[in-house]
XYZ file of C-alpha atoms in Angstrom:
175
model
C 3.062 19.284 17.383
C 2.305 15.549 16.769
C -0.429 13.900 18.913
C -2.022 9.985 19.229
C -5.386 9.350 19.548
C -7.094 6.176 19.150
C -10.872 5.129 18.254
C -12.850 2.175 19.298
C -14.652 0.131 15.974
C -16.402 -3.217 15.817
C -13.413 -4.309 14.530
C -10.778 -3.047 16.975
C -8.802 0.023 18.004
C -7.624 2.635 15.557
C -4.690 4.441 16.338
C -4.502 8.157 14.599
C -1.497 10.036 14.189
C -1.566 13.787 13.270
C 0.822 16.886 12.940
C -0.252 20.130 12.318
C -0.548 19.981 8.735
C -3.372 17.172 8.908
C -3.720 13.272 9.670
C -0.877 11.295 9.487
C -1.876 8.001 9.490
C -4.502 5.579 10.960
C -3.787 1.434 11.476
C -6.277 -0.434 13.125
C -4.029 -2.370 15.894
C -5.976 -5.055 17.449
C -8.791 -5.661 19.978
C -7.393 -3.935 23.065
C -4.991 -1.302 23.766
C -3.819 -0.097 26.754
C -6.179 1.482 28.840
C -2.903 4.477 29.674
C -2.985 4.651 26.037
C -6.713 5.053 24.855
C -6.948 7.987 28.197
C -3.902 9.758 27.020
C -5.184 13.175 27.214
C -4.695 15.611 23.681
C -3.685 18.712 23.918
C -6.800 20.697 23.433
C -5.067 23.999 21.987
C -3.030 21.799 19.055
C -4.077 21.965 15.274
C -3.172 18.060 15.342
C -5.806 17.671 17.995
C -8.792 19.205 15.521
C -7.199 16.757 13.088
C -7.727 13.936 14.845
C -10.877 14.822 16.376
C -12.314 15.465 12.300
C -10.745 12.301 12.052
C -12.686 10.440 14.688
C -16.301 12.570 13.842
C -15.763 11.045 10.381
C -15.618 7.311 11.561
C -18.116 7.567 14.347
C -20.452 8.219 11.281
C -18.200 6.087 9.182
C -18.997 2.767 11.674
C -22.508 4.401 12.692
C -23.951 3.851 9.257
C -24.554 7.623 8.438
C -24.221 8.484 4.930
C -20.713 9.849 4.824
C -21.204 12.063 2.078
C -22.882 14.274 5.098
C -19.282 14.361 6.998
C -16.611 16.307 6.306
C -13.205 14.222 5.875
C -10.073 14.736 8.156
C -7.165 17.004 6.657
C -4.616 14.343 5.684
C -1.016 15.045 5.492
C 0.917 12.554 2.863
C 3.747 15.279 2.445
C 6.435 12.736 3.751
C 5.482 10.402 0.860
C 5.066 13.088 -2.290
C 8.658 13.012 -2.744
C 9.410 9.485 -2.095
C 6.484 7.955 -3.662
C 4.957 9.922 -5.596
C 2.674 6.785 -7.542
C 1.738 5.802 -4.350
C 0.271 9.119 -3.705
C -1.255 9.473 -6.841
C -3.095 6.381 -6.408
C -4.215 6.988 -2.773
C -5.853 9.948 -4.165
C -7.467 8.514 -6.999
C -8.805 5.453 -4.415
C -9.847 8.018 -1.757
C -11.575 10.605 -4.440
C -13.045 8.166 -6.934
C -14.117 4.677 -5.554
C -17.297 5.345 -3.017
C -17.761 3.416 -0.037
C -19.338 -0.601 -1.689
C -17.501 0.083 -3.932
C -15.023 -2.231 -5.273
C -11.875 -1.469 -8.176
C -9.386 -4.241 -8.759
C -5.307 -3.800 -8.618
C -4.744 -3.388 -12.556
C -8.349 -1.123 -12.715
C -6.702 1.405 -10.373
C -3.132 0.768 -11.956
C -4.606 2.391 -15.178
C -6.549 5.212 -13.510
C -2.831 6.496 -11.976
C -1.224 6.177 -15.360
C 0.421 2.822 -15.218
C -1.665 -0.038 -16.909
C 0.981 -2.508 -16.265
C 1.032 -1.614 -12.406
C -1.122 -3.846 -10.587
C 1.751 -4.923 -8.294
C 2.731 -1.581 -7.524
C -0.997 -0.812 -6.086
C -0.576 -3.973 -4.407
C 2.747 -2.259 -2.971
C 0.570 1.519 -2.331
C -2.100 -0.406 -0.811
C 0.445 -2.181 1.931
C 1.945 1.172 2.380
C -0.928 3.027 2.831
C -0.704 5.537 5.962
C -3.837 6.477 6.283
C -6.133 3.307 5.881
C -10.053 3.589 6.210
C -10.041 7.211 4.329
C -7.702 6.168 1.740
C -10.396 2.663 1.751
C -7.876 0.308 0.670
C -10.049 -2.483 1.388
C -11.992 -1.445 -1.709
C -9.429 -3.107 -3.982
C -9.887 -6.481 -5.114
C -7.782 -9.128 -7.349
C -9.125 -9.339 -11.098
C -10.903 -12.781 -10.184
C -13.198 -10.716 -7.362
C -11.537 -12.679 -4.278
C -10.880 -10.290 -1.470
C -6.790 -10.496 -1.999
C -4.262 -9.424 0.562
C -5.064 -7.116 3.959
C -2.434 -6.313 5.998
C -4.467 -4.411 8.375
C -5.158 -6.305 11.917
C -7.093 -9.526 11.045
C -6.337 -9.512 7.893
C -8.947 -10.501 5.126
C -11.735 -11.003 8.072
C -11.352 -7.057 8.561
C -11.504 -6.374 4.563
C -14.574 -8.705 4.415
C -16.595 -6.781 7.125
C -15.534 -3.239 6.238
C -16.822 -4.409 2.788
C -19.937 -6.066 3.973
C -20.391 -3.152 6.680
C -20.289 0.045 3.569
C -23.073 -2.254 1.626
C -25.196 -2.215 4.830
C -25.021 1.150 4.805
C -25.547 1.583 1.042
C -28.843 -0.190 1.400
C -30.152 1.646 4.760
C -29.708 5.710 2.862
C -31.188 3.581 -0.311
């Protein structure tokens, strides 16, 4: 059974999908959702309810500054992609598993981790396509130069800037 839930950040509303199997996907969507929307009620005896709920413990400590080493991620489920796009997948992992929250990696870096030194455009095309942004931190990758580069999340670079700024804050408070 699928269910939406949605979390409140400094930076807008997340909306977070889930089946069974795990989280789905998560897209910040602006500054204000519907108010019939953020009170839709889960159902309480679904697996894809605990999903989302992990999800949303993980970015209450996530956007409350608590070291998120402490919190256990959210099941994600990328299944409909494995097939499809299976580089994409392979470097959602890598960026999720290997690039720690400050932490920055640029297009062609990551393009060589997943096997494919030449593939800094495809990143640029798993990073758009990402499902499940904020655990798979695309924000973390950068152009070659250091600028920011592309966001397509809601407010664009503005939102890659702060979640950027906001993980060093937090980097500095635990240190």
């Amino acid at each position: 059974m699928k269910q939406v839930g949605y979390f409140k950040s400094p930076v807008g509303f997340y909306e977070i999908r889930a089946d069974n199997d795990g989280v789905t996907y998560i897209q910040l969507k602006g500054t204000k959702i519907k108010a019939a929307e953020e009170n839709k009620k889960l159902d309480p005896k679904s697996r894809s309810t605990q999903h989302i709920q992990d999800c949303i413990a993980w970015m209450d400590a996530y956007f409350l500054n608590s070291p998120l080493a402490k919190v256990k991620l959210p099941a994600l489920n990328t299944k409909e992609f494995e097939l499809s796009k299976p580089f994409c997948c392979r470097v959602w992992k890598i960026l999720k598993d290997r690039v720690k929250a400050g932490d920055t990696i640029t297009y062609g870096e990551l393009a060589k981790m997943a096997g494919n030194p030449k593939g800094a455009r495809a990143v640029g095309t798993a990073m758009k396509t990402n499902p499940v942004s904020l655990i798979v931190p695309c924000h973390r990758v950068v152009k070659s130069t250091g600028d920011l580069g592309n966001y397509s999340s809601f407010n664009g670079t503005a939102t890659k800037k702060w979640l950027l700024e906001h993980e060093n804050a937090i980097n500095s408070a635990v240190n």
